[in-house]
Short mmCIF file of C-alpha atoms and ligand atoms in Angstrom, two decimals:
data_model
loop_
_atom_site.label_atom_id
_atom_site.label_comp_id
_atom_site.label_asym_id
_atom_site.label_seq_id
_atom_site.Cartn_x
_atom_site.Cartn_y
_atom_site.Cartn_z
CA MET A 1050 -30.63 -22.67 -19.63
CA LEU A 1051 -28.46 -25.50 -20.09
CA VAL A 1052 -28.51 -27.42 -16.57
CA ASP A 1053 -26.34 -30.92 -16.41
CA ASN A 1054 -26.92 -33.78 -14.18
CA TYR A 1055 -25.23 -32.02 -11.01
CA ASN A 1056 -27.57 -29.11 -11.28
CA ARG A 1057 -24.94 -26.77 -12.47
CA SER A 1058 -26.15 -24.61 -15.30
CA PHE A 1059 -23.96 -22.83 -18.01
CA PRO A 1060 -24.56 -19.37 -19.24
CA TYR A 1061 -20.92 -18.98 -20.05
CA LEU A 1062 -19.14 -20.27 -23.56
CA ARG A 1063 -15.40 -20.34 -23.95
CA LEU A 1064 -14.64 -20.07 -27.62
CA SER A 1065 -11.14 -20.69 -29.16
CA ILE A 1066 -10.89 -19.06 -32.56
CA THR A 1067 -7.19 -20.44 -33.41
CA GLU A 1068 -4.42 -22.47 -31.95
CA VAL A 1069 -1.95 -20.22 -33.34
CA CYS A 1070 0.46 -18.17 -30.93
CA ASN A 1071 3.11 -15.49 -31.22
CA PHE A 1072 4.69 -16.32 -27.87
CA SER A 1073 6.15 -19.19 -26.37
CA CYS A 1074 5.39 -19.39 -22.94
CA THR A 1075 7.46 -22.02 -21.12
CA TYR A 1076 4.30 -23.72 -19.38
CA CYS A 1077 2.05 -23.63 -22.74
CA LEU A 1078 4.10 -23.75 -25.99
CA PRO A 1079 7.99 -23.88 -25.01
CA ASN A 1080 8.81 -24.27 -28.59
CA GLY A 1081 6.41 -22.02 -29.94
CA TYR A 1082 3.25 -22.72 -32.09
CA GLN A 1083 4.10 -25.59 -34.30
CA LYS A 1084 1.44 -26.10 -37.59
CA ASP A 1085 0.31 -29.28 -37.39
CA GLY A 1086 -0.70 -29.93 -40.94
CA GLU A 1087 -3.41 -27.99 -42.77
CA LYS A 1088 -5.78 -27.29 -39.72
CA SER A 1089 -8.40 -24.74 -40.55
CA PHE A 1090 -10.16 -23.08 -37.92
CA LEU A 1091 -13.84 -22.01 -37.56
CA ARG A 1092 -15.02 -19.36 -40.40
CA GLN A 1093 -17.13 -16.08 -39.12
CA ASP A 1094 -20.41 -17.77 -40.67
CA GLU A 1095 -19.83 -21.07 -38.64
CA ILE A 1096 -18.63 -19.03 -35.59
CA LEU A 1097 -22.05 -16.92 -36.12
CA ARG A 1098 -24.32 -20.26 -36.11
CA LEU A 1099 -22.41 -21.70 -33.25
CA VAL A 1100 -22.76 -18.37 -30.98
CA ASN A 1101 -26.62 -18.16 -32.09
CA ALA A 1102 -27.45 -21.55 -31.03
CA PHE A 1103 -25.39 -21.20 -27.67
CA VAL A 1104 -27.14 -17.72 -27.15
CA GLU A 1105 -30.62 -19.57 -27.73
CA LEU A 1106 -29.51 -22.20 -25.17
CA GLY A 1107 -29.01 -19.25 -22.28
CA VAL A 1108 -25.76 -18.40 -22.91
CA TRP A 1109 -24.87 -14.86 -22.21
CA LYS A 1110 -21.22 -14.67 -21.68
CA ILE A 1111 -18.81 -15.66 -24.20
CA ARG A 1112 -15.20 -15.60 -23.81
CA ILE A 1113 -13.09 -15.40 -26.89
CA THR A 1114 -9.96 -17.07 -26.67
CA GLY A 1115 -6.81 -19.16 -28.19
CA GLY A 1116 -4.19 -19.91 -28.76
CA GLU A 1117 -3.53 -15.84 -29.08
CA PRO A 1118 -6.75 -14.90 -30.55
CA THR A 1119 -5.85 -11.48 -31.62
CA VAL A 1120 -3.49 -12.95 -34.09
CA ARG A 1121 -6.36 -13.77 -36.11
CA LYS A 1122 -6.81 -10.96 -38.99
CA ASP A 1123 -10.44 -11.03 -38.69
CA PHE A 1124 -10.27 -11.11 -34.81
CA THR A 1125 -12.09 -7.39 -34.67
CA ASP A 1126 -14.81 -8.60 -37.05
CA ILE A 1127 -15.40 -11.69 -35.27
CA ALA A 1128 -15.64 -9.51 -31.84
CA LYS A 1129 -18.16 -6.90 -33.45
CA MET A 1130 -20.39 -9.73 -34.92
CA ILE A 1131 -20.62 -11.33 -31.57
CA GLY A 1132 -20.69 -7.95 -29.62
CA ASP A 1133 -23.65 -7.05 -31.76
CA MET A 1134 -25.80 -9.57 -30.58
CA THR A 1135 -28.06 -8.16 -27.49
CA GLU A 1136 -28.45 -11.13 -25.61
CA VAL A 1137 -24.44 -11.74 -25.39
CA SER A 1138 -23.92 -8.99 -22.27
CA LYS A 1139 -20.69 -9.70 -21.47
CA LEU A 1140 -18.15 -10.29 -24.17
CA ALA A 1141 -14.79 -10.76 -23.11
CA PHE A 1142 -11.08 -12.11 -24.64
CA THR A 1143 -8.10 -13.51 -23.20
CA THR A 1144 -5.06 -12.31 -24.45
CA ASN A 1145 -1.11 -11.86 -24.02
CA GLY A 1146 -1.21 -8.41 -24.41
CA TYR A 1147 0.45 -8.10 -27.71
CA LYS A 1148 -0.50 -4.93 -29.46
CA LEU A 1149 -3.15 -4.18 -26.90
CA LYS A 1150 -2.17 -0.63 -26.27
CA GLU A 1151 -2.87 -0.03 -30.32
CA ASN A 1152 -5.81 -1.93 -30.51
CA ALA A 1153 -7.58 -1.30 -27.06
CA GLN A 1154 -10.02 1.66 -28.29
CA LYS A 1155 -10.61 -0.45 -31.63
CA TRP A 1156 -11.90 -3.60 -29.75
CA ARG A 1157 -13.89 -2.11 -27.08
CA ASP A 1158 -15.82 -0.13 -30.09
CA ALA A 1159 -16.29 -3.74 -31.49
CA GLY A 1160 -18.15 -4.35 -27.82
CA LEU A 1161 -15.82 -6.43 -26.23
CA ASN A 1162 -16.30 -5.19 -22.61
CA ALA A 1163 -14.06 -7.58 -20.32
CA ILE A 1164 -10.80 -8.28 -20.90
CA ASN A 1165 -7.85 -11.13 -19.34
CA ILE A 1166 -4.18 -10.23 -19.78
CA SER A 1167 -1.46 -12.72 -19.01
CA ILE A 1168 1.50 -10.94 -17.58
CA ASP A 1169 3.33 -13.74 -15.63
CA SER A 1170 6.18 -11.63 -14.30
CA PHE A 1171 6.65 -7.88 -13.50
CA ASN A 1172 9.91 -8.27 -13.43
CA ALA A 1173 11.14 -7.55 -17.39
CA LYS A 1174 13.76 -10.49 -17.67
CA LYS A 1175 11.57 -13.23 -15.89
CA PHE A 1176 8.73 -11.97 -18.40
CA HIS A 1177 11.15 -12.49 -21.26
CA ASP A 1178 12.17 -15.99 -19.89
CA ILE A 1179 8.75 -17.23 -19.13
CA THR A 1180 7.06 -15.78 -22.78
CA GLY A 1181 10.16 -15.39 -25.17
CA HIS A 1182 9.29 -11.87 -25.82
CA ASN A 1183 10.47 -8.94 -24.10
CA ARG A 1184 7.52 -7.02 -24.14
CA MET A 1185 6.65 -6.40 -20.25
CA GLN A 1186 6.33 -2.90 -20.46
CA GLU A 1187 4.39 -2.75 -23.55
CA VAL A 1188 1.88 -5.30 -21.99
CA ARG A 1189 1.80 -3.03 -18.92
CA GLU A 1190 0.96 -0.32 -21.30
CA GLY A 1191 -1.78 -2.42 -22.64
CA ILE A 1192 -3.57 -2.80 -19.52
CA GLU A 1193 -3.54 0.91 -18.69
CA LYS A 1194 -4.89 1.35 -21.97
CA ALA A 1195 -7.50 -1.05 -21.55
CA ILE A 1196 -8.51 0.37 -18.37
CA GLU A 1197 -8.28 3.81 -19.82
CA VAL A 1198 -10.57 3.25 -22.83
CA GLY A 1199 -13.59 1.47 -20.20
CA PHE A 1200 -12.89 -2.20 -20.39
CA GLU A 1201 -15.67 -2.74 -17.35
CA ASP A 1202 -13.80 -5.97 -16.23
CA VAL A 1203 -10.00 -5.87 -16.44
CA LYS A 1204 -8.21 -9.34 -15.03
CA ILE A 1205 -4.49 -9.88 -14.93
CA ASN A 1206 -3.76 -13.69 -15.05
CA VAL A 1207 -0.71 -15.02 -13.43
CA VAL A 1208 0.46 -18.56 -13.81
CA LEU A 1209 2.07 -19.41 -10.52
CA LEU A 1210 5.46 -20.85 -11.08
CA LYS A 1211 7.68 -22.20 -8.01
CA GLY A 1212 10.67 -20.32 -8.26
CA VAL A 1213 9.96 -18.08 -10.74
CA ASN A 1214 7.35 -15.63 -9.84
CA ASP A 1215 6.30 -17.32 -6.44
CA ASP A 1216 8.30 -14.06 -4.95
CA GLU A 1217 6.04 -11.32 -6.63
CA LEU A 1218 3.28 -11.10 -4.91
CA ASN A 1219 4.10 -7.94 -3.54
CA ALA A 1220 4.44 -6.28 -6.63
CA TYR A 1221 1.09 -7.14 -7.75
CA LEU A 1222 -0.24 -5.93 -4.06
CA ASP A 1223 1.41 -2.65 -4.96
CA TYR A 1224 -0.09 -2.41 -8.33
CA VAL A 1225 -3.38 -3.23 -7.07
CA LYS A 1226 -3.40 -0.71 -4.15
CA ASP A 1227 -4.66 2.16 -6.58
CA THR A 1228 -5.98 0.31 -10.08
CA PRO A 1229 -9.08 -1.58 -10.11
CA VAL A 1230 -7.87 -4.54 -11.62
CA SER A 1231 -8.52 -8.17 -10.52
CA VAL A 1232 -5.18 -10.23 -10.37
CA ARG A 1233 -5.65 -13.77 -10.75
CA TYR A 1234 -3.09 -16.69 -9.81
CA ILE A 1235 -3.73 -19.47 -11.82
CA GLU A 1236 -2.29 -22.91 -10.48
CA LEU A 1237 0.06 -24.33 -13.17
CA MET A 1238 -2.18 -27.32 -14.57
CA GLN A 1239 -0.82 -30.64 -15.94
CA THR A 1240 -1.57 -31.10 -19.38
CA GLY A 1241 -0.47 -33.94 -21.96
CA ASP A 1242 2.43 -31.86 -22.75
CA ASN A 1243 4.18 -30.66 -19.75
CA LEU A 1244 4.62 -33.61 -16.93
CA THR A 1245 8.29 -32.91 -16.37
CA TYR A 1246 7.31 -28.97 -16.23
CA PHE A 1247 4.62 -29.43 -13.91
CA ASN A 1248 6.12 -31.61 -11.20
CA LYS A 1249 9.44 -28.81 -11.26
CA PHE A 1250 7.30 -25.66 -11.21
CA HIS A 1251 4.02 -26.47 -9.74
CA LEU A 1252 3.14 -24.51 -6.57
CA SER A 1253 -0.26 -24.86 -4.69
CA ALA A 1254 -2.20 -21.51 -4.47
CA ASP A 1255 -2.45 -22.04 -0.85
CA HIS A 1256 0.93 -20.18 -0.75
CA ILE A 1257 -0.48 -16.85 -1.83
CA LYS A 1258 -3.75 -17.83 0.01
CA ASP A 1259 -1.80 -17.94 3.42
CA GLN A 1260 0.30 -14.48 2.59
CA LEU A 1261 -3.08 -12.94 1.63
CA ILE A 1262 -4.71 -13.72 5.19
CA ASP A 1263 -1.50 -12.82 6.79
CA LYS A 1264 -1.92 -9.12 5.27
CA GLY A 1265 -5.32 -8.96 6.37
CA TRP A 1266 -7.09 -9.75 3.06
CA VAL A 1267 -10.35 -11.35 3.32
CA GLU A 1268 -11.88 -14.23 1.24
CA ASN A 1269 -15.41 -13.19 -0.39
CA ILE A 1270 -18.32 -15.56 -0.29
CA ARG A 1271 -18.77 -17.06 -3.69
CA SER A 1272 -22.05 -16.16 -5.39
CA ASN A 1273 -24.23 -18.10 -7.28
CA GLY A 1274 -22.78 -19.11 -10.61
CA ALA A 1275 -19.27 -17.22 -9.53
CA GLY A 1276 -17.26 -19.81 -11.51
CA PRO A 1277 -14.56 -21.33 -9.76
CA ALA A 1278 -12.20 -18.46 -8.64
CA VAL A 1279 -11.80 -17.69 -4.93
CA ASN A 1280 -11.11 -13.92 -4.66
CA PHE A 1281 -9.87 -11.83 -2.04
CA THR A 1282 -10.24 -7.98 -1.31
CA HIS A 1283 -9.08 -5.34 1.37
CA ALA A 1284 -10.52 -1.97 2.46
CA ASP A 1285 -7.24 -0.70 1.62
CA TYR A 1286 -6.88 -1.31 -2.14
CA ALA A 1287 -8.89 -0.69 -5.00
CA GLY A 1288 -8.00 -4.31 -6.78
CA SER A 1289 -8.52 -7.72 -5.79
CA ILE A 1290 -6.88 -10.89 -6.00
CA GLY A 1291 -8.12 -14.16 -7.05
CA LEU A 1292 -7.11 -17.76 -6.93
CA ILE A 1293 -7.77 -20.09 -9.54
CA ALA A 1294 -6.83 -23.76 -7.92
CA PRO A 1295 -8.34 -26.59 -10.14
CA TYR A 1296 -6.57 -29.19 -7.73
CA SER A 1297 -8.50 -27.73 -4.60
CA LYS A 1298 -11.19 -30.12 -3.53
CA ASP A 1299 -14.39 -28.05 -4.47
CA PHE A 1300 -13.08 -26.55 -7.90
CA CYS A 1301 -15.66 -28.03 -10.03
CA THR A 1302 -18.84 -27.51 -8.11
CA GLY A 1303 -18.53 -24.20 -9.35
CA CYS A 1304 -18.22 -24.96 -12.67
CA ASN A 1305 -20.44 -22.57 -15.28
CA ARG A 1306 -18.50 -22.65 -18.74
CA LEU A 1307 -18.35 -24.85 -21.70
CA ARG A 1308 -15.69 -24.73 -24.01
CA VAL A 1309 -15.97 -25.07 -27.85
CA THR A 1310 -12.52 -25.67 -29.65
CA SER A 1311 -11.03 -23.76 -32.51
CA THR A 1312 -11.84 -26.43 -35.00
CA GLY A 1313 -15.15 -26.81 -33.64
CA ASP A 1314 -15.42 -29.44 -31.08
CA LEU A 1315 -17.64 -29.01 -27.72
CA ARG A 1316 -15.48 -29.83 -24.77
CA LEU A 1317 -17.52 -30.37 -21.67
CA CYS A 1318 -14.49 -29.97 -19.37
CA LEU A 1319 -10.84 -28.45 -20.44
CA PHE A 1320 -9.57 -31.61 -18.78
CA GLY A 1321 -12.04 -34.06 -20.69
CA ASN A 1322 -11.37 -37.23 -22.54
CA VAL A 1323 -13.62 -36.56 -25.36
CA GLY A 1324 -14.32 -33.78 -28.14
CA ILE A 1325 -17.49 -33.65 -29.52
CA PRO A 1326 -17.55 -32.49 -33.35
CA LEU A 1327 -20.18 -29.82 -33.99
CA ARG A 1328 -18.37 -28.38 -36.97
CA HIS A 1329 -20.48 -30.66 -39.77
CA MET A 1330 -23.75 -29.06 -37.76
CA LEU A 1331 -22.51 -25.43 -38.62
CA GLN A 1332 -22.45 -25.62 -42.26
CA SER A 1333 -26.28 -23.91 -42.88
CA ASP A 1334 -28.68 -21.93 -40.60
CA ASP A 1335 -31.20 -24.94 -41.07
CA GLN A 1336 -28.93 -26.95 -39.07
CA LYS A 1337 -29.59 -24.94 -36.02
CA ASP A 1338 -32.22 -27.00 -33.87
CA ASP A 1339 -30.10 -30.29 -34.60
CA LEU A 1340 -27.37 -28.32 -33.40
CA LYS A 1341 -29.19 -27.22 -30.28
CA ALA A 1342 -30.22 -30.61 -29.38
CA ALA A 1343 -26.62 -32.01 -29.83
CA ILE A 1344 -24.99 -29.39 -27.30
CA SER A 1345 -28.47 -30.22 -24.99
CA LYS A 1346 -28.01 -33.82 -24.96
CA GLN A 1347 -24.18 -33.63 -24.35
CA LEU A 1348 -24.91 -32.06 -20.92
CA ASP A 1349 -25.79 -35.77 -19.43
CA TYR A 1350 -22.62 -36.86 -20.17
CA LYS A 1351 -20.95 -34.08 -18.05
CA ALA A 1352 -18.70 -35.41 -15.42
CA SER A 1353 -19.08 -33.91 -11.79
CA SER A 1354 -15.15 -33.35 -11.79
CA HIS A 1355 -11.99 -33.89 -13.50
CA PHE A 1356 -9.73 -36.53 -12.69
CA LEU A 1357 -6.58 -34.64 -12.20
CA ALA A 1358 -5.66 -35.79 -9.16
CA LEU A 1359 -4.88 -39.13 -11.06
CA GLY A 1360 -2.57 -37.52 -13.28
CA ASP A 1361 -5.57 -37.97 -15.69
CA THR A 1362 -5.45 -34.35 -18.19
CA GLY A 1363 -7.68 -35.55 -20.61
CA ILE A 1364 -6.89 -34.96 -24.28
CA MET A 1365 -5.53 -31.46 -24.05
CA THR A 1366 -2.10 -31.50 -25.35
CA ASN A 1367 -1.56 -28.20 -23.95
CA LEU A 1368 -3.95 -24.95 -23.15
CA SER A 1369 -3.32 -23.68 -26.41
CA SER A 1370 -5.12 -26.35 -28.30
CA THR A 1371 -8.29 -26.19 -26.19
CA GLY A 1372 -8.44 -22.58 -25.25
CA GLY A 1373 -7.18 -21.49 -21.65
N1 SAM B 2271 -2.70 -16.44 -25.77
C1 SAM B 2271 -3.67 -16.03 -24.52
C2 SAM B 2271 -3.12 -15.70 -23.32
O1 SAM B 2271 -2.14 -16.48 -23.19
O2 SAM B 2271 -3.33 -14.89 -22.24
C3 SAM B 2271 -4.72 -17.06 -24.37
C4 SAM B 2271 -4.77 -18.30 -24.24
S1 SAM B 2271 -3.66 -18.68 -23.35
C5 SAM B 2271 -3.62 -20.42 -23.29
C6 SAM B 2271 -4.83 -18.61 -21.43
C7 SAM B 2271 -4.72 -18.72 -20.08
O3 SAM B 2271 -4.39 -19.86 -19.79
C8 SAM B 2271 -3.27 -17.52 -19.96
O4 SAM B 2271 -3.90 -17.04 -18.83
C9 SAM B 2271 -2.08 -18.82 -19.44
O5 SAM B 2271 -1.38 -18.30 -19.14
C10 SAM B 2271 -3.17 -19.88 -19.32
N2 SAM B 2271 -2.33 -20.97 -19.14
C11 SAM B 2271 -1.64 -21.57 -20.23
N3 SAM B 2271 -1.15 -22.78 -19.96
C12 SAM B 2271 -1.41 -23.11 -18.72
C13 SAM B 2271 -1.17 -24.32 -17.63
N4 SAM B 2271 -0.53 -25.37 -18.21
N5 SAM B 2271 -1.58 -23.98 -16.41
C14 SAM B 2271 -2.10 -23.13 -16.16
N6 SAM B 2271 -2.69 -21.99 -16.67
C15 SAM B 2271 -2.33 -22.04 -18.02
FE1 SF4 B 2272 0.53 -18.47 -26.50
FE2 SF4 B 2272 -1.08 -18.00 -24.39
FE3 SF4 B 2272 0.03 -20.06 -24.49
FE4 SF4 B 2272 1.17 -18.12 -23.68
S1 SF4 B 2272 -0.04 -18.77 -22.57
S2 SF4 B 2272 1.91 -19.45 -25.45
S3 SF4 B 2272 0.31 -16.57 -24.95
S4 SF4 B 2272 -1.54 -19.15 -25.88
#
């Protein structure tokens, strides 16, 4: 198992497979995805070698992300390739829900068993304003389909935006009353690209926490290795509410994940200042030992926390580039 100098272990890899996205969320890609030269994203054979190395280092949970991972034509093949590895017991992906309804069964059959779907508002107009797409209903139907085809773990991501969707808690609570999903409020994060936006729309997740406590929701004790979300449950509700608050004091103590970008750079932290290129070690099977040694060695350099409070967002320009 990969362990760092602060005794944190890393069973979880977030793998971005593309920077391309078809949405233009105001906090992420407000002008849509802009092609940056002739960037080539990891090929399937490279992904297979990478995942094999991480699995041999103890990783058992993998999340495929992006950009929008499902815009890749070979998304299902990639999922199947990883899903066939028996060591990977949790294979998740994060999606904007585009075409989820039509493809949920196929993706479940490929071996994906957990899904995070982003839906920042249940109000169709607001959804359109945030994402640039009039698809709220379609995404909601996709969520229903994901539950129906047997995804074991369905989560809904909501980026909390001051004055935009901070008044919608009741709508999400109504939804989780009988639906067994976890809605996760994510505090808006400052990135290299979005300082003005961040200053205007950032709101502490305490805004949601206080309302939940008032309504009788209970904060669950965080289990070992559970990751940085704080979860709330209520006896009368089938689903749960999670808060992801990167600006909170102990956020990094629960860190359990490493990231690899779509061009094969290892990122020790979402907000880190270095990307460690691995792609040159993904070109043939006999490089596996060197690759594993390089990954293990890098853990010595993982910092105890990010420096967001100092305004240091690292080298990430926006989350589509690193993989959220
Ligand atoms: N395209 C997919 C999606 O939107 O779900 C996957 C990639 S997206 C970068 C992953 C998650 O990061 C989404 O839930 C998105 O809302 C969130 N995200 C993007 N930019 C963010 C920011 N600046 N602060 C907080 N969350 C952000
Ligand atoms: Fe695309 Fe996801 Fe970024 Fe929205 S948050 S622009 S869907 S990558």
